[in-house]
Tab-separated table of C-alpha atoms in Angstrom:
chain	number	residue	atom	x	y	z
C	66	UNK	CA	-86.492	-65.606	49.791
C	67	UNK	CA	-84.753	-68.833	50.439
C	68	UNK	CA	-81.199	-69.348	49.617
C	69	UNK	CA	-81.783	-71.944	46.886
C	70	UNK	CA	-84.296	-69.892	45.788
C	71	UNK	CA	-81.777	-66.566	45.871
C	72	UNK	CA	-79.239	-68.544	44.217
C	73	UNK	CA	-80.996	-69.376	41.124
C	74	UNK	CA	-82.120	-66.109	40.311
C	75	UNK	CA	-78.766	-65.350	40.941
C	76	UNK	CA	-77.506	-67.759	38.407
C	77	UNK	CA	-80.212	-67.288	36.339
C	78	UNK	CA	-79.555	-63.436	35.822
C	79	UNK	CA	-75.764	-64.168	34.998
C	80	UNK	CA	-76.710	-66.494	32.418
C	81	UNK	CA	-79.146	-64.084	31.076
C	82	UNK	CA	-76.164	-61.534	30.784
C	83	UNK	CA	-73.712	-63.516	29.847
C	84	UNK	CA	-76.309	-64.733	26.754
C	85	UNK	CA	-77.094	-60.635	26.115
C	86	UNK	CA	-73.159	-60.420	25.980
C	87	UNK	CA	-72.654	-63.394	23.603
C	88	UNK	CA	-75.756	-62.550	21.215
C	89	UNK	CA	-74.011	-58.697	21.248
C	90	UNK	CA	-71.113	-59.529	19.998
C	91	UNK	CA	-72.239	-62.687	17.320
C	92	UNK	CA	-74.237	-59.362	16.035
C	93	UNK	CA	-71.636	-57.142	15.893
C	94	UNK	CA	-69.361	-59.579	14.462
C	95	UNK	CA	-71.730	-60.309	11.844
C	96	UNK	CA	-72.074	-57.097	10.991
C	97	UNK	CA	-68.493	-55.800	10.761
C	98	UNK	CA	-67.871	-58.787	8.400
C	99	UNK	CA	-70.716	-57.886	6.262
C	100	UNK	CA	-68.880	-53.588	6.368
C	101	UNK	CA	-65.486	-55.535	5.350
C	102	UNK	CA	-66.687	-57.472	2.864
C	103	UNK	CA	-68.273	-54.905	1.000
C	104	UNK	CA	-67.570	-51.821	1.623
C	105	UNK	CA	-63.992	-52.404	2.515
C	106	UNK	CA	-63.751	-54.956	-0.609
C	107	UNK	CA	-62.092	-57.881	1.773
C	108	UNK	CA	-62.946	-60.021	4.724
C	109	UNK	CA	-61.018	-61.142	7.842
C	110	UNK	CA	-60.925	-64.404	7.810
C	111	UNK	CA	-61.545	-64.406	12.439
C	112	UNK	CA	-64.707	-62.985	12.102
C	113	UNK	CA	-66.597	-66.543	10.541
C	114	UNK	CA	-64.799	-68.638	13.309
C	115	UNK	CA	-65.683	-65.920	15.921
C	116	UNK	CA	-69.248	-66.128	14.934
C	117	UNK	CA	-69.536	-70.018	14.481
C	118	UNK	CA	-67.782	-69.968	18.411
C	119	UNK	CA	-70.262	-67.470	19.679
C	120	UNK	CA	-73.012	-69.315	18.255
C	121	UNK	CA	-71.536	-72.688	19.929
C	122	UNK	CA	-71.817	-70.975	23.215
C	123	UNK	CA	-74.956	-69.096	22.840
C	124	UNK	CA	-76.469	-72.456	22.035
C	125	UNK	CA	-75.277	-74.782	24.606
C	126	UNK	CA	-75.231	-72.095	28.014
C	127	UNK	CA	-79.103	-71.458	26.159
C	128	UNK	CA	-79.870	-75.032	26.219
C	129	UNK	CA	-78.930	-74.062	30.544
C	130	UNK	CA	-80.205	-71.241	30.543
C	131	UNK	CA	-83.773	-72.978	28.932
C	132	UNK	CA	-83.802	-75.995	31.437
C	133	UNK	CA	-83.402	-73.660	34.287
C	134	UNK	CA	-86.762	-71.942	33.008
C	135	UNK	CA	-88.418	-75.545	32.129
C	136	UNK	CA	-88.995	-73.545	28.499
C	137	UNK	CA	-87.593	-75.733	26.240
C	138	UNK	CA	-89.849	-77.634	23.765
C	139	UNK	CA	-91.981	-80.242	25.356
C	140	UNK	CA	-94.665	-82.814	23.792
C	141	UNK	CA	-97.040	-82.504	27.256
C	142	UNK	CA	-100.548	-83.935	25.547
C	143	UNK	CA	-99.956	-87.333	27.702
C	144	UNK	CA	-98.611	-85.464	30.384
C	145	UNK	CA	-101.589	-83.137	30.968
C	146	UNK	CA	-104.067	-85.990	31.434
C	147	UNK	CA	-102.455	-87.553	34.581
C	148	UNK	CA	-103.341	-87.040	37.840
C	149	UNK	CA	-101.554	-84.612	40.032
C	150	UNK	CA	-99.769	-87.662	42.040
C	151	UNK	CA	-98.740	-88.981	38.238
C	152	UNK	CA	-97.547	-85.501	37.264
C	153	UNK	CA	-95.368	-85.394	39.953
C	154	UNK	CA	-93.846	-88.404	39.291
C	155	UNK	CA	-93.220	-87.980	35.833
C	156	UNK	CA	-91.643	-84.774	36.717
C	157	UNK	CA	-88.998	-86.313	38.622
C	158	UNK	CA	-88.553	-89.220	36.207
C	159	UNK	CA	-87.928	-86.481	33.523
C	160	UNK	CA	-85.799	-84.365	35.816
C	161	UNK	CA	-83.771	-87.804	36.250
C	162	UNK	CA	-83.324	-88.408	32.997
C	163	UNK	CA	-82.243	-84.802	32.366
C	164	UNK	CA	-79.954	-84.996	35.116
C	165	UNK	CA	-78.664	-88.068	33.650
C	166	UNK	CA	-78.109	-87.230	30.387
C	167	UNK	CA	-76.489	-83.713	31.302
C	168	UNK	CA	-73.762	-86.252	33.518
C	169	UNK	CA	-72.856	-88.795	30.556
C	170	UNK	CA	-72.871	-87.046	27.484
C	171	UNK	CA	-72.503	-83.024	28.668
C	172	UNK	CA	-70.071	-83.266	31.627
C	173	UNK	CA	-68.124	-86.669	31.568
C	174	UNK	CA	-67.811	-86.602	27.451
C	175	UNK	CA	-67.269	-83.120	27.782
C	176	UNK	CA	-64.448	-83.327	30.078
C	177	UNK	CA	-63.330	-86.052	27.319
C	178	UNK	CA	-63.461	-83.904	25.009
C	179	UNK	CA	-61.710	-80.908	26.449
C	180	UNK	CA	-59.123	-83.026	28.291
C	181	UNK	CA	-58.269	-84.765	24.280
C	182	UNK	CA	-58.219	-81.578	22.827
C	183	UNK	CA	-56.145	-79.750	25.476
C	184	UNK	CA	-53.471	-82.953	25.253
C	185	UNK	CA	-53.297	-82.909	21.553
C	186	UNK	CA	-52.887	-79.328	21.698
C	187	UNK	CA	-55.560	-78.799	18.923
C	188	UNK	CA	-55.960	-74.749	17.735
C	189	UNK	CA	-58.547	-73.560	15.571
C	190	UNK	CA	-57.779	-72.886	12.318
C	191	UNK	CA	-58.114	-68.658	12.133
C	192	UNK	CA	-57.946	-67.356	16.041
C	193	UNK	CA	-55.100	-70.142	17.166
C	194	UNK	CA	-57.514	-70.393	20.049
C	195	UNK	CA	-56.922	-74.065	21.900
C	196	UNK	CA	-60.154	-75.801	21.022
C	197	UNK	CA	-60.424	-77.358	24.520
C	198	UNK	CA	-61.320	-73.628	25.444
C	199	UNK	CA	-63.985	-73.868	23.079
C	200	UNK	CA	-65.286	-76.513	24.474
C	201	UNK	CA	-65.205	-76.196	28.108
C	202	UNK	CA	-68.306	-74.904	27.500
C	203	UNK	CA	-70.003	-78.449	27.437
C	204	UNK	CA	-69.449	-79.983	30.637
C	205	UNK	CA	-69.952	-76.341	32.432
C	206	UNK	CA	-73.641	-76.342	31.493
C	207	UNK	CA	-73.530	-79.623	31.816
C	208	UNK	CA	-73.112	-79.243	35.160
C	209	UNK	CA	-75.520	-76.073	35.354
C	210	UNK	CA	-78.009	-78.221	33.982
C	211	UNK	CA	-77.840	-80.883	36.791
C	212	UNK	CA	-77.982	-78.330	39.319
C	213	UNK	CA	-81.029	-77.058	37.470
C	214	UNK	CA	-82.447	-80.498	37.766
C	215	UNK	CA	-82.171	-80.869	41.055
C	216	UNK	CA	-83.288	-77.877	41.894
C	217	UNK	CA	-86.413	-78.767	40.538
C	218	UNK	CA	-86.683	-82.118	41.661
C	219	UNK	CA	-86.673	-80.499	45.182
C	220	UNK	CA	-89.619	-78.009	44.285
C	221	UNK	CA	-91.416	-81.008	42.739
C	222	UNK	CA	-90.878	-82.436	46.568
C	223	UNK	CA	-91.708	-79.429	48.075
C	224	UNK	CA	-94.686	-78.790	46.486
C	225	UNK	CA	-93.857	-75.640	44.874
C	226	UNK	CA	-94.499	-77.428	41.056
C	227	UNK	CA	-96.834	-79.534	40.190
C	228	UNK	CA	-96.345	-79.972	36.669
């Protein structure tokens, strides 16, 4: 196996972990504030802003964890009558944009945002948790999901995909 190759599995089985871990704990969470709430007769108020937290980083290191496995949802009628040559290329041009997008909005606003919310020393409400924390989470799959990008941009090259 390759290094790239060994790398990405690498990454790819952290992230799966590291998702297991999150999902774990949302669960958990959920649960123990459904126990308090009625069979304790109260609720801690940490548990909702744990969950909604969780659930922020489940869903953006998934969105990652999805490119990595080219699984997210994809509208590939059009796609599936080109020619090899033309899959290829579209490939890359959708790889580009991905890569792209990931740089502006995930990593470069999401260093905005973290770097704002770190200076204005923002907490959330319940866990006093600074919310640049929070959201570091953006611009590091952000940056996971440019890596992804090339990384398949060079099997497109290499003729390991072809669609």
């Amino acid at each position: 196996m390759k290094t790239p190759e060994l790398i990405f599995n690498k990454v790819n089985r952290f992230l799966e972990l590291f998702l297991i871990t999150i999902f774990t704990l949302l669960v958990l969470d959920v649960l123990f504030q459904v126990f308090s709430r009625y069979i304790l007769g109260g609720s801690f108020s940490w548990t909702e802003e744990f969950a909604r937290f969780a659930l922020i980083w489940m869903t953006i290191v998934g969105a990652a964890y999805l490119n990595a496995k080219k699984e997210h949802l994809s509208m590939d009628f059009l796609y599936q009558k080109f020619s090899e040559p033309n899959k290829r290329k579209a490939s890359i041009l959708v790889e580009v944009f991905i890569f792209l997008f990931a740089l502006m909005v995930m990593v470069i606003g999401g260093i905005n945002l973290v770097y704002t919310t770190l200076h204005l020393e923002q907490l959330s409400g319940t866990l006093r948790i600074p919310l640049g924390y929070i959201y570091a989470i953006l611009p590091f799959s952000g940056l996971l999901i440019m890596c992804y990008s090339i990384y398949h941009i060079s099997s497109v090259f290499s003729k390991k995909i072809h669609s």
